[in-house]
Amino acid sequence: MKKVAFIMGSDSDLPVAEKAFEVFKEYSVPFEAHVYSAHRTPAEAKAFAESAADKGFGAIICAAGMAAHLAGAFAANTVLPVIGIPVKSSFDGLDALLATVQMPAGIPVATVAVNGAKNAALLAIEILAVSDAALTEKLKAARRAAAEKVLKKDAEISAEYHL
């Protein structure tokens, strides 16, 4: 199975990142976490992005706040799918969201909600599941369980508030 690289722009992004780590563990998806800055360690970030496919990664997640150029810097240096997580650190995360989502044509970055680490992890897992039937089944089972939970809540509320 391919693994996922989770890159943080700063160790202050760790509380957001940990929500993705929980999902990877739940699905038994191998991952690595690193701290690289698009601005303070550009050479190291570029080297990691360029070598990621050869090291067995199937997707890269980048979490960064403020200027949030990290995902774009990674996407510019790999053809692996890159998922950006804008991290709320100023302006309610709007600055990070816009910096992550507004990529030039030819350098795509999939972007999730501000602090949306869980969805970033699930999107990375869906990408890996394209070539992994067992992972696809785990995702389908999770969707069924989520639907059953909602329907159970519907039945409870409907029974209590039915005239």
PDB file of C-alpha atoms in Angstrom:
ATOM      1  CA  MET A   1       0.000   0.000   0.000  1.00  0.00           C
ATOM      2  CA  LYS A   2       1.192   3.499  -0.791  1.00  0.00           C
ATOM      3  CA  LYS A   3       1.672   5.839   2.150  1.00  0.00           C
ATOM      4  CA  VAL A   4       0.614   9.440   2.748  1.00  0.00           C
ATOM      5  CA  ALA A   5       2.980  12.296   3.538  1.00  0.00           C
ATOM      6  CA  PHE A   6       1.601  14.848   5.972  1.00  0.00           C
ATOM      7  CA  ILE A   7       3.579  18.080   5.852  1.00  0.00           C
ATOM      8  CA  MET A   8       3.110  20.871   8.368  1.00  0.00           C
ATOM      9  CA  GLY A   9       4.413  24.377   7.799  1.00  0.00           C
ATOM     10  CA  SER A  10       5.081  24.660  11.523  1.00  0.00           C
ATOM     11  CA  ASP A  11       4.820  22.462  14.586  1.00  0.00           C
ATOM     12  CA  SER A  12       1.985  24.759  15.694  1.00  0.00           C
ATOM     13  CA  ASP A  13      -0.121  22.948  13.052  1.00  0.00           C
ATOM     14  CA  LEU A  14       0.179  19.667  14.975  1.00  0.00           C
ATOM     15  CA  PRO A  15      -3.194  19.908  16.808  1.00  0.00           C
ATOM     16  CA  VAL A  16      -4.933  20.126  13.418  1.00  0.00           C
ATOM     17  CA  ALA A  17      -2.738  17.402  11.901  1.00  0.00           C
ATOM     18  CA  GLU A  18      -3.467  14.943  14.692  1.00  0.00           C
ATOM     19  CA  LYS A  19      -7.082  14.698  13.537  1.00  0.00           C
ATOM     20  CA  ALA A  20      -5.809  13.297  10.223  1.00  0.00           C
ATOM     21  CA  PHE A  21      -3.406  10.948  11.995  1.00  0.00           C
ATOM     22  CA  GLU A  22      -6.369   9.413  13.868  1.00  0.00           C
ATOM     23  CA  VAL A  23      -8.101   8.698  10.541  1.00  0.00           C
ATOM     24  CA  PHE A  24      -4.981   7.113   9.052  1.00  0.00           C
ATOM     25  CA  LYS A  25      -4.695   4.850  12.088  1.00  0.00           C
ATOM     26  CA  GLU A  26      -8.400   3.947  11.904  1.00  0.00           C
ATOM     27  CA  TYR A  27      -7.964   2.848   8.271  1.00  0.00           C
ATOM     28  CA  SER A  28      -4.484   1.327   8.829  1.00  0.00           C
ATOM     29  CA  VAL A  29      -2.980   3.637   6.204  1.00  0.00           C
ATOM     30  CA  PRO A  30       0.760   4.216   6.590  1.00  0.00           C
ATOM     31  CA  PHE A  31       1.826   7.846   6.849  1.00  0.00           C
ATOM     32  CA  GLU A  32       4.746  10.053   7.742  1.00  0.00           C
ATOM     33  CA  ALA A  33       4.610  13.503   9.320  1.00  0.00           C
ATOM     34  CA  HIS A  34       7.182  16.215   8.649  1.00  0.00           C
ATOM     35  CA  VAL A  35       7.652  19.944   9.204  1.00  0.00           C
ATOM     36  CA  TYR A  36       8.841  21.923   6.185  1.00  0.00           C
ATOM     37  CA  SER A  37       8.287  25.571   5.419  1.00  0.00           C
ATOM     38  CA  ALA A  38       7.728  26.910   1.920  1.00  0.00           C
ATOM     39  CA  HIS A  39       9.550  30.058   3.019  1.00  0.00           C
ATOM     40  CA  ARG A  40      12.102  28.957   5.632  1.00  0.00           C
ATOM     41  CA  THR A  41      13.139  25.533   4.238  1.00  0.00           C
ATOM     42  CA  PRO A  42      12.326  25.747   0.520  1.00  0.00           C
ATOM     43  CA  ALA A  43      15.208  23.509  -0.593  1.00  0.00           C
ATOM     44  CA  GLU A  44      14.239  20.720   1.827  1.00  0.00           C
ATOM     45  CA  ALA A  45      10.556  21.016   0.902  1.00  0.00           C
ATOM     46  CA  LYS A  46      11.397  20.816  -2.790  1.00  0.00           C
ATOM     47  CA  ALA A  47      13.684  17.803  -2.287  1.00  0.00           C
ATOM     48  CA  PHE A  48      10.993  15.943  -0.343  1.00  0.00           C
ATOM     49  CA  ALA A  49       8.324  16.701  -2.959  1.00  0.00           C
ATOM     50  CA  GLU A  50      10.570  15.631  -5.832  1.00  0.00           C
ATOM     51  CA  SER A  51      11.448  12.315  -4.202  1.00  0.00           C
ATOM     52  CA  ALA A  52       8.064  11.465  -2.632  1.00  0.00           C
ATOM     53  CA  ALA A  53       6.820   9.180  -5.415  1.00  0.00           C
ATOM     54  CA  ASP A  54      10.082   7.207  -5.416  1.00  0.00           C
ATOM     55  CA  LYS A  55       9.755   6.790  -1.635  1.00  0.00           C
ATOM     56  CA  GLY A  56       6.361   5.095  -1.932  1.00  0.00           C
ATOM     57  CA  PHE A  57       4.002   7.973  -1.256  1.00  0.00           C
ATOM     58  CA  GLY A  58       0.673   8.090  -3.082  1.00  0.00           C
ATOM     59  CA  ALA A  59      -0.562  11.469  -1.853  1.00  0.00           C
ATOM     60  CA  ILE A  60       0.712  14.490   0.055  1.00  0.00           C
ATOM     61  CA  ILE A  61      -1.231  16.599   2.535  1.00  0.00           C
ATOM     62  CA  CYS A  62       0.085  20.055   3.415  1.00  0.00           C
ATOM     63  CA  ALA A  63      -1.253  22.017   6.381  1.00  0.00           C
ATOM     64  CA  ALA A  64      -0.298  25.665   6.720  1.00  0.00           C
ATOM     65  CA  GLY A  65      -1.694  28.906   8.037  1.00  0.00           C
ATOM     66  CA  MET A  66      -1.329  32.565   7.135  1.00  0.00           C
ATOM     67  CA  ALA A  67       0.293  32.863   3.674  1.00  0.00           C
ATOM     68  CA  ALA A  68      -0.150  29.063   3.278  1.00  0.00           C
ATOM     69  CA  HIS A  69       2.047  28.574   0.219  1.00  0.00           C
ATOM     70  CA  LEU A  70       3.157  25.124   1.357  1.00  0.00           C
ATOM     71  CA  ALA A  71       0.699  23.033  -0.678  1.00  0.00           C
ATOM     72  CA  GLY A  72       1.446  25.031  -3.821  1.00  0.00           C
ATOM     73  CA  ALA A  73       5.185  24.675  -3.313  1.00  0.00           C
ATOM     74  CA  PHE A  74       4.777  20.911  -3.012  1.00  0.00           C
ATOM     75  CA  ALA A  75       2.407  20.672  -5.976  1.00  0.00           C
ATOM     76  CA  ALA A  76       4.903  22.590  -8.118  1.00  0.00           C
ATOM     77  CA  ASN A  77       7.517  19.909  -7.439  1.00  0.00           C
ATOM     78  CA  THR A  78       5.568  16.645  -7.784  1.00  0.00           C
ATOM     79  CA  VAL A  79       2.835  15.093  -9.886  1.00  0.00           C
ATOM     80  CA  LEU A  80       1.422  13.264  -6.866  1.00  0.00           C
ATOM     81  CA  PRO A  81      -1.964  14.534  -5.686  1.00  0.00           C
ATOM     82  CA  VAL A  82      -1.542  17.330  -3.139  1.00  0.00           C
ATOM     83  CA  ILE A  83      -4.246  18.217  -0.638  1.00  0.00           C
ATOM     84  CA  GLY A  84      -4.072  21.536   1.162  1.00  0.00           C
ATOM     85  CA  ILE A  85      -5.430  22.225   4.627  1.00  0.00           C
ATOM     86  CA  PRO A  86      -5.715  25.932   5.365  1.00  0.00           C
ATOM     87  CA  VAL A  87      -4.997  26.328   9.079  1.00  0.00           C
ATOM     88  CA  LYS A  88      -6.777  28.979  11.095  1.00  0.00           C
ATOM     89  CA  SER A  89      -4.148  31.288  12.545  1.00  0.00           C
ATOM     90  CA  SER A  90      -5.273  34.773  11.504  1.00  0.00           C
ATOM     91  CA  PHE A  91      -8.245  36.358   9.737  1.00  0.00           C
ATOM     92  CA  ASP A  92     -10.274  33.262  10.793  1.00  0.00           C
ATOM     93  CA  GLY A  93      -8.216  31.246   8.297  1.00  0.00           C
ATOM     94  CA  LEU A  94      -9.487  33.157   5.260  1.00  0.00           C
ATOM     95  CA  ASP A  95      -5.950  34.199   4.303  1.00  0.00           C
ATOM     96  CA  ALA A  96      -4.762  30.579   4.409  1.00  0.00           C
ATOM     97  CA  LEU A  97      -7.851  29.374   2.539  1.00  0.00           C
ATOM     98  CA  LEU A  98      -7.368  31.832  -0.307  1.00  0.00           C
ATOM     99  CA  ALA A  99      -3.627  31.169  -0.537  1.00  0.00           C
ATOM    100  CA  THR A 100      -4.269  27.420  -0.722  1.00  0.00           C
ATOM    101  CA  VAL A 101      -7.228  27.359  -3.089  1.00  0.00           C
ATOM    102  CA  GLN A 102      -6.096  30.033  -5.592  1.00  0.00           C
ATOM    103  CA  MET A 103      -3.553  28.013  -7.555  1.00  0.00           C
ATOM    104  CA  PRO A 104      -2.527  28.835 -11.110  1.00  0.00           C
ATOM    105  CA  ALA A 105      -3.707  26.594 -13.940  1.00  0.00           C
ATOM    106  CA  GLY A 106      -1.484  23.539 -14.286  1.00  0.00           C
ATOM    107  CA  ILE A 107      -0.552  23.247 -10.595  1.00  0.00           C
ATOM    108  CA  PRO A 108      -3.657  21.819  -8.896  1.00  0.00           C
ATOM    109  CA  VAL A 109      -4.117  21.569  -5.145  1.00  0.00           C
ATOM    110  CA  ALA A 110      -7.222  19.945  -3.718  1.00  0.00           C
ATOM    111  CA  THR A 111      -8.303  22.122  -0.813  1.00  0.00           C
ATOM    112  CA  VAL A 112     -10.448  21.167   2.175  1.00  0.00           C
ATOM    113  CA  ALA A 113     -12.097  23.380   4.765  1.00  0.00           C
ATOM    114  CA  VAL A 114     -10.147  25.485   7.219  1.00  0.00           C
ATOM    115  CA  ASN A 115      -8.729  23.031   9.791  1.00  0.00           C
ATOM    116  CA  GLY A 116     -10.346  20.207   7.756  1.00  0.00           C
ATOM    117  CA  ALA A 117      -7.732  17.557   8.533  1.00  0.00           C
ATOM    118  CA  LYS A 118     -10.220  14.696   8.830  1.00  0.00           C
ATOM    119  CA  ASN A 119     -11.563  15.311   5.316  1.00  0.00           C
ATOM    120  CA  ALA A 120      -8.024  15.732   3.978  1.00  0.00           C
ATOM    121  CA  ALA A 121      -7.128  12.323   5.378  1.00  0.00           C
ATOM    122  CA  LEU A 122     -10.276  10.749   3.943  1.00  0.00           C
ATOM    123  CA  LEU A 123      -9.597  12.303   0.534  1.00  0.00           C
ATOM    124  CA  ALA A 124      -6.041  10.936   0.587  1.00  0.00           C
ATOM    125  CA  ILE A 125      -7.408   7.516   1.520  1.00  0.00           C
ATOM    126  CA  GLU A 126      -9.925   7.696  -1.341  1.00  0.00           C
ATOM    127  CA  ILE A 127      -7.041   8.475  -3.712  1.00  0.00           C
ATOM    128  CA  LEU A 128      -5.126   5.425  -2.468  1.00  0.00           C
ATOM    129  CA  ALA A 129      -8.288   3.304  -2.651  1.00  0.00           C
ATOM    130  CA  VAL A 130      -8.432   3.734  -6.433  1.00  0.00           C
ATOM    131  CA  SER A 131      -5.904   0.896  -6.614  1.00  0.00           C
ATOM    132  CA  ASP A 132      -6.677  -0.886  -3.327  1.00  0.00           C
ATOM    133  CA  ALA A 133      -9.914  -2.908  -3.131  1.00  0.00           C
ATOM    134  CA  ALA A 134      -9.602  -3.573   0.625  1.00  0.00           C
ATOM    135  CA  LEU A 135      -9.319   0.142   1.335  1.00  0.00           C
ATOM    136  CA  THR A 136     -12.335   0.783  -0.902  1.00  0.00           C
ATOM    137  CA  GLU A 137     -14.362  -1.676   1.176  1.00  0.00           C
ATOM    138  CA  LYS A 138     -13.311   0.028   4.415  1.00  0.00           C
ATOM    139  CA  LEU A 139     -14.487   3.364   3.013  1.00  0.00           C
ATOM    140  CA  LYS A 140     -17.817   1.873   1.914  1.00  0.00           C
ATOM    141  CA  ALA A 141     -18.334   0.295   5.343  1.00  0.00           C
ATOM    142  CA  ALA A 142     -17.629   3.622   7.050  1.00  0.00           C
ATOM    143  CA  ARG A 143     -20.166   5.370   4.806  1.00  0.00           C
ATOM    144  CA  ARG A 144     -22.788   2.710   5.610  1.00  0.00           C
ATOM    145  CA  ALA A 145     -22.119   3.078   9.346  1.00  0.00           C
ATOM    146  CA  ALA A 146     -22.453   6.867   9.103  1.00  0.00           C
ATOM    147  CA  ALA A 147     -25.771   6.530   7.256  1.00  0.00           C
ATOM    148  CA  GLU A 148     -27.071   4.057   9.845  1.00  0.00           C
ATOM    149  CA  LYS A 149     -26.143   6.474  12.646  1.00  0.00           C
ATOM    150  CA  VAL A 150     -28.075   9.311  10.985  1.00  0.00           C
ATOM    151  CA  LEU A 151     -31.109   7.095  10.357  1.00  0.00           C
ATOM    152  CA  LYS A 152     -31.085   5.959  13.997  1.00  0.00           C
ATOM    153  CA  LYS A 153     -31.067   9.606  15.132  1.00  0.00           C
ATOM    154  CA  ASP A 154     -33.890  10.329  12.672  1.00  0.00           C
ATOM    155  CA  ALA A 155     -35.995   7.516  14.127  1.00  0.00           C
ATOM    156  CA  GLU A 156     -35.378   8.698  17.699  1.00  0.00           C
ATOM    157  CA  ILE A 157     -36.252  12.321  16.968  1.00  0.00           C
ATOM    158  CA  SER A 158     -39.176  11.437  14.758  1.00  0.00           C
ATOM    159  CA  ALA A 159     -40.661   9.193  17.459  1.00  0.00           C
ATOM    160  CA  GLU A 160     -40.249  11.842  20.157  1.00  0.00           C
ATOM    161  CA  TYR A 161     -41.577  14.772  18.128  1.00  0.00           C
ATOM    162  CA  HIS A 162     -44.382  13.129  16.145  1.00  0.00           C
ATOM    163  CA  LEU A 163     -47.898  14.407  16.698  1.00  0.00           C
TER     164      LEU A 163
END
